[in-house]
Amino acid sequence: MKSVLFEFFSPFLVILSVFTAIISSYIALVLTQKINGANRVQKRTLTIFAAWAVGVGIFTMHFTGMAASNPTIRISYNPLILGGSLAASILGAYGAFYFLYFKNESKWKSVFSSLLLGAGIFLGHYIAVLAVREQMDFQINLLNTALSLIMAFVFSSLATRLFILAAYSKKSIARKSISAVVLGLSVAVMHYSSTSGSMMELQTEGRALNYADYSLLLFVLTMILFMIFLAVFFAVLDYRSLASEKQLQETLKESEERFRRLVELSPEPIVVQSDGDITFVNQACLNLVNAQTELDLVGKRVLDFVPKENREAIKQRISSMISGEDETPIEQKLVVPGGKALEVEIRGARMEFEGNPSIQLILRNITEQQRVRRKLEESEQRYQSLFLHNPEGVYSMDARGKMLNVNQALVDMLGYTRAEFGSLTFHEIVKPEFLPETIRNFELALKGTPRNYELVGIHRTGDSVPFHITNLPIIVDNEIIGVFGIAKNISKEKKAIRLLEENEEKYRSLFEQNLDAVFELDMDGNFTNVNHNAEKLTGYTKQELHAMAFPALIAENLQEVQQTFTLTKNGKSLRSEQKLVDKFGKQIEVDVNVVPMTRQGRVEGAFSIARDVTEKKRIEKKVNDLAFTDQLTGLPNRHWFYENLSKTAERAQQLNRSLAVVIIDFDDFKGVNDLLGHHGGDLFLQHVSERIKNCLRPSDRLSRHGGDEFIVVLEDADENYLERLSRKIIKEMNRPVILMDHDLVVTISIGISFQSNCTCDAGMLIRQADFALYSAKEKGKNNYQFYTDDLNEKATRKFQIENALRKAIDNGEFLLYYQPQIDLQSNRLVGLEALLRWQSPFGMVQPNEFIPIAEETGLILPIGEWVLDEACRQLKEWERLGFPLIKVSVNASARQFRDPNFSRKVDGILKKHQVDTRFFEIEITESVMFDVEEASQLMEELRKLGIKIAIDDFGAGFSSLTVIKNISIDTLKIDKSLIDDIIGNHRNLAILSAIIQVGKNLQTEVVAEGIETKEQMELLKSFNVTGQGYYFSKPALPEQFEKEWQQEKVWSQQR
């Protein structure tokens, strides 16, 4: 027959099961109440017992509840599984208590505890059901089971909250009993709600109980009775404890009341805080922080009054006070209401206030004390800084003069160590001759009188060290106990005084013995001192000069002199030339140096040093007249012109004035010289210079530039005036000059450079006027031309060429081309002419363009030297390569021949390259021979060096025969102009034949230049001369020349 469990219940056993749950809950509440305040071991023991009580109570209640269901049915249990039910209940309760009392504060702590307790109750019930040995059908109502689980968690949460309150509160037995009833009923409700969620039907009738079943029942009843006993026992103990505690609380309350009154009336500010919140403050604390009532402070956090940077440290200190680890006083800054900062000393102690664990903080206002302490520390630091770091020596002595303390500066000054100073008195480190005065000043300081004096100390090495000493009394409690000393090393000052005395002596010697006149003036220009030479220069005595000011001696330009003196008073040294007037009215030219007279960086007057330069000026004027005056015409010469033009151009730029340069050149002055001779030519120039001068304004400056060239510089003139002036001068020059019974009319050409706003330098103005002059001559002479934009391109080209020429050698832009000279009879190479070519940055420039510019600027000298050097180098290179030696000809300009060192330079180049001079020839033109005597001497020097001399372009000038008549030559080179028209021109052929015959008669080699056709070559071949020209070869580079002539021509074998 089938029987259904949980179909109906025995009321008695149900009540018994509920009673069992209530008793176990009571025991657990009593045990957990004792956890707070217990140590860790005690906590663990109480937790185990409480968990045992709850677990056994849950198990007993479940077992009794199982027995209460259909009590007529006899059910047997498996003891092991039943033991598992008991273990699940105990472990669930222990886990819940462990999380509550041993884990840190967390919002999840009570949740985990509730889950563990509910799981223990739930598992305890269902494991107990599984312990039934009889066969049964077990059916679960999911809804009721889910509700039982929810209720288990809800009532477990309630139980957890009750256990938390039990641990931190003191309750009476009645309140504990009520809590126990609530907990017991909660457990019972969870049990019976779980049984309602399941139904078990036994498959067989209940059997009779065996011995084991009775033993189990006996065990359960024993547990119930034991728990009842424990409950009664703990209730009695709890009653006694509560009674005693009540009495103690009353006593404590009275004590707290007395303590509270003492605290409230205490003069010390007191604060009580619990969990970081202020719970109590006394009146002294309110007064300290300037609060009106307790409400201004109570309820606020202590850390709110602590600066942010200190809050963490204070928080840790309060924790230390709570745990009893550190109760030493601390000093802390507080910020009270109103923002005022206070410094306080805080002492803390644990206490219980109104039933809560708290910390009592006793405050002591140490703000003023700290201020005084800091002031003392600052004072001590200042004293230490003054004493130890003072650059002067600082020391202290007792009343006997023994050194007590010294700073490092004094150690450095005297060389003793601090330890050595400690064994010395001042008597041992002061020179004996200064000791009596030192002792007297020391004794006066001991009597309270500060003293300043000087002495000489003794260095550890024995050297003397001068000091300035200050002695001050050391006063302690109105009693003088010693002397402070400050020693300043005055070695530098003493040395400076000696130097000052020496300098004063030197100054007096320099002032009085100076060969120049020296005046000392105050800021008003009055003479305060003068030397003997000043008296001699001015004729006044020293006393007379002391009563005068410098303006009385100034002969002219007084305003400028006064401006100079003003600048000197502002600290500037100036030099100038002035005219003085002496006592007798005689003017004296002086060179004056005026320098500020300073004392301590402040100008207090001036020194004026005057040197009589009257005689010097007279001589300079005479020399200047000779140097800057043309001796023939009396006009300024070219040296004066260049110096004056630069100044005039600079002045015109500053004043924004126009400036013009007019160059006047006679068209045929050479004819006058030829007609009248040099003396007649000089008379002519004197006459015409006066005519030109009479045409000019007084401000226009005329100078003779050399030969028959005159230049006029005109400021502030316009083009109309320049045109009128030019026409006037041309007209004057067209009038005959009657001289030495001759009526002479020599026309002139005028070139004008005009700048309405002067913006270029003097050199450019002259070049522009030159270009204009050349333009006037090209246009038929006897006219004037302005420099215009039409001439600018030509001028710019010339300027570019001139600038580029200056860099051409350094940039390696020059090249030597070589043109062969051929023996027309044998067709053999007998010589080469070196021809200069220039590969400039703006292209190849022809020699006829750049050579005249080089001549004009003087650049032909370094260029000519380069040509000589390169030709010699190439000649030596051909010799090294094994070519037979042949003659190389190099052109030399007239400018080079005027160089007195020309022959020495040529000799140096030949020796440098070790060239055989038999194969080196220098070509000159007729223009070199204007000074035949000088040229002949130079050519003779060259011939002595073994160099051959050739006359180039023979027949092109008017004095060719005169040249060869007066000098010895080796080669005669016929100009190309005589070769061009010999074919079919019998006149030219006759002239050529005559020239060739002259050369042969002089036993010179004759070279015909400019052969360009075969007909010319064949004709000249009959004259047995050497030929040169494009017919044979154009000028070529050495490399091209070597290749061409190695392949096609035959080298001469002459050596």
Short mmCIF file of C-alpha atoms in Angstrom, two decimals, residues 251-478:
data_model
loop_
_atom_site.label_atom_id
_atom_site.label_comp_id
_atom_site.label_asym_id
_atom_site.label_seq_id
_atom_site.Cartn_x
_atom_site.Cartn_y
_atom_site.Cartn_z
CA THR A 251 28.06 53.92 36.40
CA LEU A 252 29.60 54.67 33.02
CA LYS A 253 26.83 57.08 32.22
CA GLU A 254 27.48 58.94 35.45
CA SER A 255 31.21 58.88 34.66
CA GLU A 256 30.55 60.06 31.11
CA GLU A 257 28.38 62.83 32.41
CA ARG A 258 31.13 63.97 34.77
CA PHE A 259 33.72 63.59 31.96
CA ARG A 260 31.49 65.46 29.52
CA ARG A 261 31.18 68.36 31.97
CA LEU A 262 34.95 68.36 32.49
CA VAL A 263 35.51 68.27 28.73
CA GLU A 264 33.01 71.02 28.08
CA LEU A 265 34.63 73.22 30.71
CA SER A 266 38.22 72.27 29.78
CA PRO A 267 40.41 75.17 28.60
CA GLU A 268 41.95 72.79 26.06
CA PRO A 269 40.06 72.52 22.76
CA ILE A 270 38.64 68.97 22.51
CA VAL A 271 37.08 67.21 19.52
CA VAL A 272 35.46 63.77 19.47
CA GLN A 273 35.21 62.05 16.11
CA SER A 274 33.71 58.76 15.07
CA ASP A 275 34.17 57.25 11.61
CA GLY A 276 35.76 60.51 10.49
CA ASP A 277 32.75 62.66 11.54
CA ILE A 278 32.87 65.21 14.37
CA THR A 279 30.40 64.12 17.11
CA PHE A 280 31.36 66.51 19.90
CA VAL A 281 33.33 69.76 20.43
CA ASN A 282 33.78 71.80 23.62
CA GLN A 283 33.50 75.54 24.05
CA ALA A 284 37.30 75.98 23.94
CA CYS A 285 37.31 74.36 20.51
CA LEU A 286 34.53 76.69 19.35
CA ASN A 287 36.57 79.64 20.59
CA LEU A 288 39.70 78.33 18.85
CA VAL A 289 38.09 78.11 15.43
CA ASN A 290 35.84 81.15 15.97
CA ALA A 291 32.64 79.09 15.59
CA GLN A 292 29.32 80.29 17.05
CA THR A 293 27.63 76.97 17.99
CA GLU A 294 28.33 73.26 17.94
CA LEU A 295 26.21 72.97 14.82
CA ASP A 296 28.99 74.81 12.92
CA LEU A 297 31.29 71.80 13.52
CA VAL A 298 29.34 68.70 14.61
CA GLY A 299 28.45 66.42 11.74
CA LYS A 300 31.26 67.66 9.56
CA ARG A 301 34.26 65.55 8.65
CA VAL A 302 37.55 66.15 10.40
CA LEU A 303 39.42 66.06 7.10
CA ASP A 304 37.41 69.06 5.84
CA PHE A 305 39.55 71.26 8.10
CA VAL A 306 42.85 69.77 6.92
CA PRO A 307 44.69 71.12 3.83
CA LYS A 308 44.34 68.74 0.87
CA GLU A 309 48.03 67.91 0.73
CA ASN A 310 47.94 66.60 4.35
CA ARG A 311 44.64 64.73 4.35
CA GLU A 312 46.04 61.31 3.45
CA ALA A 313 48.65 61.50 6.22
CA ILE A 314 46.02 62.55 8.81
CA LYS A 315 43.73 59.78 7.66
CA GLN A 316 46.48 57.20 8.23
CA ARG A 317 47.30 58.74 11.63
CA ILE A 318 43.66 58.46 12.78
CA SER A 319 43.67 54.80 11.68
CA SER A 320 46.80 54.30 13.77
CA MET A 321 45.06 55.90 16.77
CA ILE A 322 42.00 53.64 16.33
CA SER A 323 44.20 50.54 16.30
CA GLY A 324 46.24 51.84 19.24
CA GLU A 325 49.50 51.74 17.31
CA ASP A 326 50.48 55.43 17.61
CA GLU A 327 49.18 58.00 20.07
CA THR A 328 52.13 60.42 19.99
CA PRO A 329 51.22 64.10 19.50
CA ILE A 330 51.39 65.53 15.98
CA GLU A 331 51.62 69.10 14.68
CA GLN A 332 49.20 70.03 11.95
CA LYS A 333 47.90 73.08 10.09
CA LEU A 334 44.08 73.53 10.14
CA VAL A 335 41.92 75.76 7.98
CA VAL A 336 39.00 76.97 10.13
CA PRO A 337 35.77 78.60 8.97
CA GLY A 338 36.54 81.94 7.43
CA GLY A 339 39.71 80.61 5.76
CA LYS A 340 42.05 81.40 8.65
CA ALA A 341 44.96 78.97 9.08
CA LEU A 342 45.91 77.69 12.54
CA GLU A 343 48.78 75.51 13.61
CA VAL A 344 47.86 73.06 16.37
CA GLU A 345 49.35 70.17 18.30
CA ILE A 346 46.98 67.18 18.31
CA ARG A 347 46.92 64.35 20.84
CA GLY A 348 44.49 61.51 20.35
CA ALA A 349 43.12 58.59 22.36
CA ARG A 350 40.58 55.87 21.72
CA MET A 351 37.29 56.07 23.61
CA GLU A 352 33.65 55.09 23.40
CA PHE A 353 31.29 57.98 23.02
CA GLU A 354 27.52 57.47 23.17
CA GLY A 355 28.02 53.75 22.64
CA ASN A 356 30.20 54.15 19.57
CA PRO A 357 33.97 53.64 19.24
CA SER A 358 35.51 57.10 18.85
CA ILE A 359 38.72 59.11 18.98
CA GLN A 360 39.15 62.01 21.38
CA LEU A 361 41.39 64.72 19.92
CA ILE A 362 42.90 67.33 22.23
CA LEU A 363 44.11 70.42 20.37
CA ARG A 364 46.67 72.96 21.49
CA ASN A 365 47.03 76.19 19.56
CA ILE A 366 50.71 76.51 18.71
CA THR A 367 50.36 79.16 15.97
CA GLU A 368 52.16 81.86 17.91
CA GLN A 369 54.67 79.38 19.28
CA GLN A 370 55.47 78.20 15.73
CA ARG A 371 55.75 81.78 14.53
CA VAL A 372 58.22 82.54 17.28
CA ARG A 373 60.10 79.32 16.56
CA ARG A 374 60.34 80.11 12.85
CA LYS A 375 61.45 83.63 13.66
CA LEU A 376 64.14 82.23 15.93
CA GLU A 377 65.19 79.76 13.24
CA GLU A 378 65.34 82.56 10.65
CA SER A 379 67.34 84.67 13.04
CA GLU A 380 69.69 81.76 13.67
CA GLN A 381 70.00 81.13 9.92
CA ARG A 382 70.73 84.79 9.29
CA TYR A 383 73.33 84.74 12.00
CA GLN A 384 74.88 81.54 10.64
CA SER A 385 74.79 82.94 7.12
CA LEU A 386 76.37 86.19 8.31
CA PHE A 387 78.98 84.29 10.31
CA LEU A 388 79.82 81.35 8.07
CA HIS A 389 79.26 82.77 4.59
CA ASN A 390 80.42 86.33 5.15
CA PRO A 391 83.15 87.24 2.64
CA GLU A 392 84.87 89.10 5.48
CA GLY A 393 86.61 87.27 8.29
CA VAL A 394 84.24 86.88 11.27
CA TYR A 395 85.33 85.56 14.68
CA SER A 396 84.31 85.53 18.31
CA MET A 397 86.55 85.75 21.37
CA ASP A 398 86.05 85.26 25.07
CA ALA A 399 86.94 87.91 27.63
CA ARG A 400 90.59 86.80 27.58
CA GLY A 401 90.91 87.19 23.81
CA LYS A 402 90.89 83.46 23.03
CA MET A 403 89.42 82.53 19.70
CA LEU A 404 86.11 80.69 20.18
CA ASN A 405 84.87 80.46 16.63
CA VAL A 406 86.02 81.63 13.18
CA ASN A 407 84.47 81.48 9.73
CA GLN A 408 86.02 80.03 6.58
CA ALA A 409 86.91 83.47 5.21
CA LEU A 410 89.27 84.14 8.14
CA VAL A 411 90.72 80.64 7.76
CA ASP A 412 91.51 81.46 4.13
CA MET A 413 92.91 84.88 4.99
CA LEU A 414 95.41 83.71 7.64
CA GLY A 415 95.99 80.08 6.67
CA TYR A 416 95.32 78.53 10.12
CA THR A 417 92.88 75.65 10.51
CA ARG A 418 89.83 76.00 12.75
CA ALA A 419 91.45 73.67 15.26
CA GLU A 420 94.60 75.82 15.32
CA PHE A 421 92.54 78.97 15.80
CA GLY A 422 90.90 77.32 18.83
CA SER A 423 94.21 77.26 20.66
CA LEU A 424 95.18 80.87 19.79
CA THR A 425 94.50 84.32 21.23
CA PHE A 426 94.55 87.43 19.12
CA HIS A 427 97.90 88.36 20.71
CA GLU A 428 99.58 85.60 18.69
CA ILE A 429 98.31 86.62 15.26
CA VAL A 430 98.85 90.41 15.41
CA LYS A 431 102.12 92.12 14.48
CA PRO A 432 103.90 93.28 17.67
CA GLU A 433 103.91 96.94 16.66
CA PHE A 434 100.09 96.86 16.34
CA LEU A 435 99.48 94.88 19.54
CA PRO A 436 99.14 97.75 22.06
CA GLU A 437 96.48 99.49 19.97
CA THR A 438 94.72 96.15 19.37
CA ILE A 439 94.62 95.38 23.14
CA ARG A 440 93.27 98.86 23.90
CA ASN A 441 90.47 98.48 21.33
CA PHE A 442 89.68 94.96 22.62
CA GLU A 443 89.33 96.24 26.19
CA LEU A 444 87.10 99.09 25.05
CA ALA A 445 84.84 96.61 23.22
CA LEU A 446 84.65 94.55 26.44
CA LYS A 447 83.38 97.69 28.13
CA GLY A 448 80.62 98.01 25.53
CA THR A 449 82.16 100.42 23.03
CA PRO A 450 82.30 99.24 19.38
CA ARG A 451 85.67 99.93 17.80
CA ASN A 452 87.00 100.34 14.23
CA TYR A 453 90.73 100.33 13.56
CA GLU A 454 93.43 98.87 11.33
CA LEU A 455 96.14 96.36 12.13
CA VAL A 456 98.52 93.97 10.40
CA GLY A 457 97.97 90.27 11.04
CA ILE A 458 100.46 87.40 10.82
CA HIS A 459 99.72 84.71 8.22
CA ARG A 460 100.57 81.12 9.10
CA THR A 461 103.46 81.43 6.61
CA GLY A 462 104.74 84.51 8.38
CA ASP A 463 103.54 86.97 5.74
CA SER A 464 101.89 90.23 6.77
CA VAL A 465 98.19 90.76 6.03
CA PRO A 466 96.65 94.24 6.59
CA PHE A 467 93.12 94.26 8.08
CA HIS A 468 90.41 96.72 8.92
CA ILE A 469 88.91 95.46 12.21
CA THR A 470 85.48 96.05 13.76
CA ASN A 471 85.07 94.90 17.39
CA LEU A 472 81.59 94.53 18.91
CA PRO A 473 80.68 93.42 22.44
CA ILE A 474 78.87 90.06 22.86
CA ILE A 475 76.01 90.73 25.32
CA VAL A 476 74.09 87.83 26.92
CA ASP A 477 71.55 88.55 29.70
CA ASN A 478 72.83 92.13 29.89
#
